[in-house]
Coordinates of C-alpha atoms in Angstrom, one line a residue:
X15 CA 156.4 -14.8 99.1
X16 CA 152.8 -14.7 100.7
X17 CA 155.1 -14.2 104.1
X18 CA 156.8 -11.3 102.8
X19 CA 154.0 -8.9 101.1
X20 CA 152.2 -8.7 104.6
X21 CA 155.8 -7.9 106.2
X22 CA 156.3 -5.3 103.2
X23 CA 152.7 -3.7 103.4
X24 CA 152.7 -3.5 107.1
X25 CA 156.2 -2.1 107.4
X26 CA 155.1 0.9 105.2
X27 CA 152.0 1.8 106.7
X28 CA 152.9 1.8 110.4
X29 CA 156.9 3.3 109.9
X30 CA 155.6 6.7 109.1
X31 CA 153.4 7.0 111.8
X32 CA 155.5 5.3 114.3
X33 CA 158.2 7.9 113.2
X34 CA 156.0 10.3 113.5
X35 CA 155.2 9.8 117.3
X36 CA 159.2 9.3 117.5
X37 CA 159.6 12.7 116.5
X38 CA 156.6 14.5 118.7
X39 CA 157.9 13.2 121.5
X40 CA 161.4 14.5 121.1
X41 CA 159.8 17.9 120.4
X42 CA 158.0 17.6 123.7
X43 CA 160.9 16.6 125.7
X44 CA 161.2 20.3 127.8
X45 CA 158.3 23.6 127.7
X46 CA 159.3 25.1 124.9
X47 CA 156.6 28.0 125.7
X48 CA 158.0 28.6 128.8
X49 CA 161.4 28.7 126.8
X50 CA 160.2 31.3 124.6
X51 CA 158.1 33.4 127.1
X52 CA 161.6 33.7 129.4
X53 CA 163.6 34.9 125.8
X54 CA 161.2 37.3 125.1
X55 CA 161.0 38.7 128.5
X56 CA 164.5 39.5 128.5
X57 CA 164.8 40.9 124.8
X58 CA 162.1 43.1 125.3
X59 CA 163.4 43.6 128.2
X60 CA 167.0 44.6 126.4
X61 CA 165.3 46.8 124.0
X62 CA 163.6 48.9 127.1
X63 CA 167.0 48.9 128.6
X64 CA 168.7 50.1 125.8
X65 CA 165.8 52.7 125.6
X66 CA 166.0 54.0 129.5
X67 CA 169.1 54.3 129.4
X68 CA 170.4 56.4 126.0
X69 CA 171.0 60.1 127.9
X70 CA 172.5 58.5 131.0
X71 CA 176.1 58.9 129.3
X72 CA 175.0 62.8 129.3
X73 CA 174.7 62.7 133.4
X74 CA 177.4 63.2 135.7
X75 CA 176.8 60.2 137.6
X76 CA 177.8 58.3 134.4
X77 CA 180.3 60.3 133.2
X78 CA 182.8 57.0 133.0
X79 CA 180.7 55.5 130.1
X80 CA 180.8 58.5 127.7
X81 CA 183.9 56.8 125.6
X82 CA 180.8 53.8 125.1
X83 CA 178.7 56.2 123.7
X84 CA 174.8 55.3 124.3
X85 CA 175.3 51.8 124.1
X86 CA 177.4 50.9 127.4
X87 CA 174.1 49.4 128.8
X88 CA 173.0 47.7 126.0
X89 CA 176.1 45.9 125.6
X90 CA 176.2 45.0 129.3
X91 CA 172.8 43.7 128.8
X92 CA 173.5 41.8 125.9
X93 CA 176.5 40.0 127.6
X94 CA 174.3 39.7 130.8
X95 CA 172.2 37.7 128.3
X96 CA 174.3 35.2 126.9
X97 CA 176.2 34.7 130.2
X98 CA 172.9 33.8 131.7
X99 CA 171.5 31.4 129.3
X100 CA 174.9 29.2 129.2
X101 CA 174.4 29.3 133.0
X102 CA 170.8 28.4 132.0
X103 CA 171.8 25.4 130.1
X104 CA 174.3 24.2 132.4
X105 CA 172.1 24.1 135.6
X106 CA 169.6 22.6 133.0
X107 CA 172.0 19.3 132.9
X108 CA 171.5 18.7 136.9
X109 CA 169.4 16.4 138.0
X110 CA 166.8 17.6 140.3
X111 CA 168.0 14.9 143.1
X112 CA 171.9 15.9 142.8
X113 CA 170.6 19.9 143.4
X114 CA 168.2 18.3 146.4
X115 CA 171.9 16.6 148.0
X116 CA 173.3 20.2 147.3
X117 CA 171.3 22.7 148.7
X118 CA 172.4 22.9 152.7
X119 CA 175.8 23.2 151.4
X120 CA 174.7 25.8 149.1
X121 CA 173.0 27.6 151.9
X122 CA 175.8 27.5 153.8
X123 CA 178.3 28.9 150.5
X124 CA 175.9 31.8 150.1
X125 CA 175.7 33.0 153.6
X126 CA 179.4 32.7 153.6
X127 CA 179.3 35.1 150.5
X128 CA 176.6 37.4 152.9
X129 CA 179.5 37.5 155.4
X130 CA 181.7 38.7 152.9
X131 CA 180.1 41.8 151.7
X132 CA 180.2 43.1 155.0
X133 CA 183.6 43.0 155.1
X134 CA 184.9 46.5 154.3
X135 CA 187.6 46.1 151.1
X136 CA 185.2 43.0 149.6
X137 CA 181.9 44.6 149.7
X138 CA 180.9 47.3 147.4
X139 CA 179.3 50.2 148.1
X140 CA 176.6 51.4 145.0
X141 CA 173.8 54.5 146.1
X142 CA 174.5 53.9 149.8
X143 CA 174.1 49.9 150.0
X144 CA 177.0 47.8 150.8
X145 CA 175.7 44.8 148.3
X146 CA 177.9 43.6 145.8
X147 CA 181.4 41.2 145.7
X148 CA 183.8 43.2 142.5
X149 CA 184.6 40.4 140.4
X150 CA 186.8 43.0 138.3
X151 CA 184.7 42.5 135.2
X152 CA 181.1 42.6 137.1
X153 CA 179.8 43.0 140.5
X154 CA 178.3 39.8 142.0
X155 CA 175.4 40.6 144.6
X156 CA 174.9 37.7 147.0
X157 CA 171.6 38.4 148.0
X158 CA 170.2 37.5 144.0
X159 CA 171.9 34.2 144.6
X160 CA 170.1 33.7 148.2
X161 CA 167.1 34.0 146.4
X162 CA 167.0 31.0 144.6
X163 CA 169.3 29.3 146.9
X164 CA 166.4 29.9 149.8
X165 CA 164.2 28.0 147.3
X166 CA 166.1 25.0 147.5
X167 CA 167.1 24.9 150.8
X168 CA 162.7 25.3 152.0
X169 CA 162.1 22.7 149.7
X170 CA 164.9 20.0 151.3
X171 CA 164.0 21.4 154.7
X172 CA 160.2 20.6 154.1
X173 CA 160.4 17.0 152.5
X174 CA 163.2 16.3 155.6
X175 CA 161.2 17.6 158.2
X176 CA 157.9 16.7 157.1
X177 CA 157.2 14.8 160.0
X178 CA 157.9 17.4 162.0
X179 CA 155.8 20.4 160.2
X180 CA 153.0 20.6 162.7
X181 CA 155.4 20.9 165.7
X182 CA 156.6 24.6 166.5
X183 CA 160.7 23.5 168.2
X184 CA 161.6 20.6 165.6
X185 CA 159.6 21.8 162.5
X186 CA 159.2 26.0 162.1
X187 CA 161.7 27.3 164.8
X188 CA 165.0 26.1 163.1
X189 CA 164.0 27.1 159.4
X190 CA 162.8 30.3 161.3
X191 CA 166.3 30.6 162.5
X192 CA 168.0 30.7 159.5
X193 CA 165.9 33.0 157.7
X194 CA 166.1 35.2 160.9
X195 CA 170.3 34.8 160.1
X196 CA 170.0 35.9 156.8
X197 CA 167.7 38.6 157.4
X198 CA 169.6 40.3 160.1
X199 CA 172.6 39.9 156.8
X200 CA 170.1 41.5 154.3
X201 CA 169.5 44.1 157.0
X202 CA 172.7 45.4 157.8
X203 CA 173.9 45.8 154.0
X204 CA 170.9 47.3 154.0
X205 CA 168.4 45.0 151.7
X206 CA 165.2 45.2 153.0
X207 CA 163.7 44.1 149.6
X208 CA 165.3 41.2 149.5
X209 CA 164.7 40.2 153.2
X210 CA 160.6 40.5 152.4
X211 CA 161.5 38.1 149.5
X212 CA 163.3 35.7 150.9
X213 CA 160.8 35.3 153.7
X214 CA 158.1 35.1 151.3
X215 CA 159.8 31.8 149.6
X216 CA 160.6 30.4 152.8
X217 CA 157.0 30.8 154.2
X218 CA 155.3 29.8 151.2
X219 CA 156.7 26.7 151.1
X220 CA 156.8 26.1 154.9
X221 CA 152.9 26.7 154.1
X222 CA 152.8 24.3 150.7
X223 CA 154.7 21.8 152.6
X224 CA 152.1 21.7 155.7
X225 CA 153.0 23.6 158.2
X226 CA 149.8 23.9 160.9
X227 CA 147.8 26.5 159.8
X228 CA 147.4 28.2 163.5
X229 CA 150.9 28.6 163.8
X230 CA 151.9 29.6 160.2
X231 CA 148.8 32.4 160.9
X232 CA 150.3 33.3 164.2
X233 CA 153.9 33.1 162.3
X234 CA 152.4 35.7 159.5
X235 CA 150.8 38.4 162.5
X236 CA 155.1 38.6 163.6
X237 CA 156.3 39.0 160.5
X238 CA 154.0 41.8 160.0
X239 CA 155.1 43.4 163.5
X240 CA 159.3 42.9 163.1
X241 CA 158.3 44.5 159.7
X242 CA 156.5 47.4 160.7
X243 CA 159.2 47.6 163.7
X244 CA 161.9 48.2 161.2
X245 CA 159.9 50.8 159.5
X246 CA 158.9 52.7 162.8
X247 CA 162.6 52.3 164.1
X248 CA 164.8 53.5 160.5
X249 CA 164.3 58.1 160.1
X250 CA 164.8 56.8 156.0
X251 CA 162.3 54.4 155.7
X252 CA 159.7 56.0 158.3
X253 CA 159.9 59.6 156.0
X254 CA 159.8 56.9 152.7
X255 CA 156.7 55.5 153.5
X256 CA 154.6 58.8 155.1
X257 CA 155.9 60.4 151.2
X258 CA 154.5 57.6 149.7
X259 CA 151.0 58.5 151.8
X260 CA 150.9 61.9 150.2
X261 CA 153.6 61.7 146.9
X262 CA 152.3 65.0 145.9
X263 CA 153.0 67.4 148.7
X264 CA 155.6 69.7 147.3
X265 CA 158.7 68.7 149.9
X266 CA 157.6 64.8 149.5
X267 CA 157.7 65.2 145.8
X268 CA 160.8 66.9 145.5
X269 CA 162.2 64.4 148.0
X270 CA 161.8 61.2 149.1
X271 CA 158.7 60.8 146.7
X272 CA 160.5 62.0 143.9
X273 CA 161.0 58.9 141.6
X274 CA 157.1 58.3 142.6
X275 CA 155.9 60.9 141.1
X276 CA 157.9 60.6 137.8
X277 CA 156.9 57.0 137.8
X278 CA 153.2 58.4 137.9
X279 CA 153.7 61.2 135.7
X280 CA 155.8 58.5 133.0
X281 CA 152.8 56.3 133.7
X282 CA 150.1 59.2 132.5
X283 CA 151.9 60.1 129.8
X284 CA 151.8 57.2 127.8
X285 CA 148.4 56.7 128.0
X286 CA 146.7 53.2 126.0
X287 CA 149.5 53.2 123.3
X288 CA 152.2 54.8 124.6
X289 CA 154.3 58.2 123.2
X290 CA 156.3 55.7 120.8
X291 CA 159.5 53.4 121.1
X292 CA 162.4 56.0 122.6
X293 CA 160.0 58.6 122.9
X294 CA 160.1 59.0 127.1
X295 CA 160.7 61.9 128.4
X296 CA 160.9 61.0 131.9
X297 CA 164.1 58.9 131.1
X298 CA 166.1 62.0 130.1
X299 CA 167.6 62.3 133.8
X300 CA 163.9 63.4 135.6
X301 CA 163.5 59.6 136.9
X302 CA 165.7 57.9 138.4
X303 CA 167.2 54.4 138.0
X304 CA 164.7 54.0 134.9
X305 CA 167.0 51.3 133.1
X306 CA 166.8 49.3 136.8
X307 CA 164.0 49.7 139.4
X308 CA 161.5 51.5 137.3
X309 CA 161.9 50.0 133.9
X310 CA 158.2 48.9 133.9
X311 CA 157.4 52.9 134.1
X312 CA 159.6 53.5 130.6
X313 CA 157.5 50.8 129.6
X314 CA 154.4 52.7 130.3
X315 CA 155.3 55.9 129.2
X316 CA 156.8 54.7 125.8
X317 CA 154.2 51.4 124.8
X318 CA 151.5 52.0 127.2
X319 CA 148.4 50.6 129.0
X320 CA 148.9 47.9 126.0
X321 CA 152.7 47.3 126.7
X322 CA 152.3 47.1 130.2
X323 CA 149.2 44.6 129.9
X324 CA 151.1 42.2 127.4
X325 CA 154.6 42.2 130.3
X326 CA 152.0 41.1 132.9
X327 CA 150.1 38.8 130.8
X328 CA 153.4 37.4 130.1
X329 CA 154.7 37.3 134.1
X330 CA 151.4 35.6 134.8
X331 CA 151.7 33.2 132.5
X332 CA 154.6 32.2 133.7
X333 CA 154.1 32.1 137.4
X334 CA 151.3 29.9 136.8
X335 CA 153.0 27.7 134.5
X336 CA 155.9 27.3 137.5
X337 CA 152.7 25.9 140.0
X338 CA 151.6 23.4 137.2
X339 CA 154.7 22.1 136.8
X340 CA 155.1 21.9 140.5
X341 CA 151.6 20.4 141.1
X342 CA 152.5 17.5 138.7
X343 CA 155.5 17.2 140.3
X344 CA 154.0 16.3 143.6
X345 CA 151.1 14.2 142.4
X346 CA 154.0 11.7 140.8
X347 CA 155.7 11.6 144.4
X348 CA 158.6 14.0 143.9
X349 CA 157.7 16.3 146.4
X350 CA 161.3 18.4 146.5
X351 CA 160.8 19.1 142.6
X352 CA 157.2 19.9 143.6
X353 CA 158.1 22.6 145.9
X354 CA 161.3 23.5 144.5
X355 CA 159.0 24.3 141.5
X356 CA 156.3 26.7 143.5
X357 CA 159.0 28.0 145.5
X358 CA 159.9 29.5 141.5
X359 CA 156.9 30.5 141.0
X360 CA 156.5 32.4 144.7
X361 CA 159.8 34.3 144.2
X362 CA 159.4 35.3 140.6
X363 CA 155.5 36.7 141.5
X364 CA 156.3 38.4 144.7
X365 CA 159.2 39.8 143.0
X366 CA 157.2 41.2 140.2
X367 CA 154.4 41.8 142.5
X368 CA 156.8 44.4 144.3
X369 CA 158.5 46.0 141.6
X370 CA 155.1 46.6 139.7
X371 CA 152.9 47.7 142.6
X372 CA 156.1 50.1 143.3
X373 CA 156.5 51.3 139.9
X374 CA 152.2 52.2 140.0
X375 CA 152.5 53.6 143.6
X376 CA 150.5 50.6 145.1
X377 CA 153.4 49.8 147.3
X378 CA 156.3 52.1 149.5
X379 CA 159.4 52.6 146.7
X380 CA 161.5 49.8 146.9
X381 CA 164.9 49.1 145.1
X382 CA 163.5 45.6 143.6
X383 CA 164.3 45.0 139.8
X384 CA 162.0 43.4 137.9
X385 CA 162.8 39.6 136.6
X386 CA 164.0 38.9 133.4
X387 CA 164.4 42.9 132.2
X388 CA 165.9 44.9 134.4
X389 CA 169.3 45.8 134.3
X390 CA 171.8 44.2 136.2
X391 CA 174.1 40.8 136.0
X392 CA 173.1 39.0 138.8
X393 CA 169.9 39.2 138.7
X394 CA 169.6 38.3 135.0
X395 CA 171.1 35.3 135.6
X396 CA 170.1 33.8 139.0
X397 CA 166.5 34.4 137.3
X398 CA 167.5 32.6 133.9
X399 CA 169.5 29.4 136.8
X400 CA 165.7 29.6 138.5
X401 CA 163.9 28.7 135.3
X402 CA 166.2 26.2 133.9
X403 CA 165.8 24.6 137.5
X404 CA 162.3 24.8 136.8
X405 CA 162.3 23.3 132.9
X406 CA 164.9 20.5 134.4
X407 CA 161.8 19.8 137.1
X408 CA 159.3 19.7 134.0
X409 CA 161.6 18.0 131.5
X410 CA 161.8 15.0 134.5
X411 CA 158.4 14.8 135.3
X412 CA 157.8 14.2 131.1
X413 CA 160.6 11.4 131.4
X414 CA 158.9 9.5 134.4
X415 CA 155.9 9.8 133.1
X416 CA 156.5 8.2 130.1
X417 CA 158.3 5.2 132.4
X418 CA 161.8 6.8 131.7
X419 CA 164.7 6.5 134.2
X420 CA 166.5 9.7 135.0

């Protein structure tokens, strides 16, 4: 009996608390703020969809969708949604090693997929790119998947090479090769967009992974010529950028600084609270592609400087979070999740980066959506596969640190 009341006593004072620690750390197991920033990026980003797009049944362009009423988009958007989350949670269940073993062949898949969009009868053409595989029920565009696909492919390079990464032949030259492959892809669909992203992945984790800083420098001075070639060389591109000099010169503004100025003028309009939810004016046919590429300028016009403060606060957020995750990746030795990780965090920022400083006339007009809210299936969901990559990175690094196995 004097055995037993100590056994008794201490089995109900430490069993709650015990249970209690049982129960934090389950709740703990994966970010659930970085769960709930994505979802919320991508309803509000359904609402403003639903929003920028409500008269373009009324145009001719869209005169297919009429027997949907206004809510084709919406519903596409929706479905977009759900499709991308169970994609979300399925790329969730691979481990981080198994997508490391994966990616060359992955690579190699999605430049096969490149290949085939050139191929006239596969590729569709949409507003004068040839960009997208028909699946029947959607349109697949492979240069979406190459984004993340690049991401995994740098990392595996890096950690594989590392050795190598302050020698020009065996450590920059063949990764500069097949980003020079893919590019010349990108470029003849033509996707310039997602050329400067892609190349901004690859060398920012050539750069994370320690690449010699004089060659990386000398590396950055190219890229800025072969850019600034294309430009020069393309009529389209050369007339784009002068409009975007001087977007309010009457021909440039009826032109090829149109959706510029409307951006602008949707921007001015909604002023520090906005002209109200639905209230736009500019989406009633005067801008163009307002449910895609210039989303963030509905935004402005119909929530305002606030609306548009709380989407970057939001984006920020979540880049950073992607380079925390990635840093503690790396300092418990798991250097491809580390990279893999910031290479998220690169693509998602320079991708908002773009579309934003487009949308504001800080950047040449670009057809780059913005993550998460723009419409479109592809993107949707190679963005929602990116950040489940990216929880699956942080749910590991909880596990080993902790002394789990994976």
């Amino acid at each position: 009996m004097a055995f037993q009341m100590p056994f008794r006593f201490a089995d109900k004072s430490t069993s709650p608390s015990m249970d209690s620690r049982a129960r934090q750390s389950k709740m703990m197991e994966y970010d659930q703020p970085l769960v709930w920033v994505t979802l919320l990026l991508m309803l509000l980003g359904m609402v403003m969809v639903y929003s920028a797009s409500i008269s373009l049944p009324d145009s001719p362009k869209f005169a297919n969708y009429v027997r949907w009423q206004n809510t084709y988009f919406l519903q596409r958007q929706a479905m977009f949604i759900v499709v991308s989350l169970l994609a979300g949670l399925f790329v969730f269940r691979i481990r981080i090693c198994d997508l490391q073993k994966a990616a060359p062949y992955l690579f190699i898949g999605t430049l096969v997929l490149l290949v085939m969009v050139l191929i006239p009868g596969l590729g569709v053409v949409v507003n004068g790119g040839r960009r997208w595989l028909s699946l029947k029920v959607i349109n697949v565009q492979p240069s979406e998947l190459m984004k993340v696909v690049a991401v995994l492919y740098a990392a595996d390079y890096t950690v594989r090479k590392q050795e190598y990464m302050h020698k020009l032949t065996k450590g920059f030259l063949p990764m500069a090769a097949a980003v020079g492959f893919v590019g010349l892809l990108l470029l003849l669909e033509p996707d310039l967009g997602a050329f400067g992203v892609i190349v901004c992945i690859a060398m920012g984790i050539l750069f994370l992974g320690g690449i010699n800083a004089i060659w990386f420098g000398g590396i950055g001075a190219v890229l800025v010529v072969i850019f600034g070639s294309i430009i020069a060389l393309s009529k389209f591109r050369r007339e784009r950028y002068f409009a975007y000099l001087n977007p309010w010169e009457e021909d440039n503004a009826l032109n090829k600084a149109y959706q510029l100025t409307h951006s602008l003028i949707a921007f001015g309009r909604g002023e520090i609270f906005g002209v109200g939810l639905g209230g736009s004016v500019e989406k009633l046919h005067y801008l163009p592609e307002a449910h895609t590429d210039f989303l963030l300028a509905v935004i402005g016009e119909e929530l305002g400087l606030a609306g548009v403060l709380v989407v970057i606060a939001m984006f920020y957020w979540l880049i950073k979070r992607a380079f925390d995750i990635g840093r503690q990746a790396i300092a418990i030795d798991q250097t491809f999740a580390g990279l893999t990780a910031k290479g998220i965090g690169i693509w998602i920022g320079v991708q908002t980066f773009i579309n934003m400083g487009v949308n504001l006339g800080l950047l040449p007009t670009k057809g780059l959506t913005l993550p998460l809210m723009s419409y479109g299936g592809t993107g949707v969901v190679i963005n929602c596969i990116g950040l489940a990559i990216l929880l699956r990175i942080d749910y590991e690094n909880r596990v080993l640190m902790r002394g789990g196995r994976l």
